[in-house]
């Protein structure tokens, strides 16, 4: 059996739901060529329409997928954490990145060179199946998010995004700037204070110096629209929960 290397902090590759679901031969083949890398806050993995040189399986980090215009981030379309993979679909289809992929929560990820990943997955149908399932779930997340931004109030939208981020964070406190909140909500920075202010007043979160702390998870779920539960249900139906 091939033993993957682990970083000093002991991050487990099988914390990622896709990697944990792979058959052992597929997992071993992938990890033989992979490395576990630390990814810093706000690091750009790939810009929109840029070549994707590597595939990343988040372990403790979270990646935000943003659409850009003239190189400037406009709005977040989706988030990817330990339930998914970043860059795999583009690599398999030999296409540039769909959007700007930015590290929103720092942490570790399994990284594998794009060309190597393409060769490994070629004769492994179960691995291809898992990647396709994740792509479908990601597209559903984008669709729900687009509908949510159109139909629901800012407080509900903000609560939904905070819940999805909290799911992927290793702590109740995580970095979140007003600038990024404005991309998430698709509004001006001045308007961001309205959404966070309502959630703070209700005692659900604390927001100090660019960091959010979730104080009342149950209350935050009640404040969110049903899009959050719908997105979670899609992922749970397609991707096994990592042990």
Short mmCIF file of C-alpha atoms in Angstrom, two decimals, residues 48 67-74:
data_model
loop_
_atom_site.label_atom_id
_atom_site.label_comp_id
_atom_site.label_asym_id
_atom_site.label_seq_id
_atom_site.Cartn_x
_atom_site.Cartn_y
_atom_site.Cartn_z
CA UNK A 48 -10.75 33.79 -14.74
CA UNK A 67 -16.86 36.10 -11.71
CA UNK A 68 -14.71 39.03 -12.81
CA UNK A 69 -15.00 41.94 -15.21
CA UNK A 70 -11.86 43.68 -16.49
CA UNK A 71 -9.90 41.70 -13.90
CA UNK A 72 -11.93 43.05 -10.99
CA UNK A 73 -13.95 40.61 -8.82
CA UNK A 74 -17.66 41.33 -9.22
#
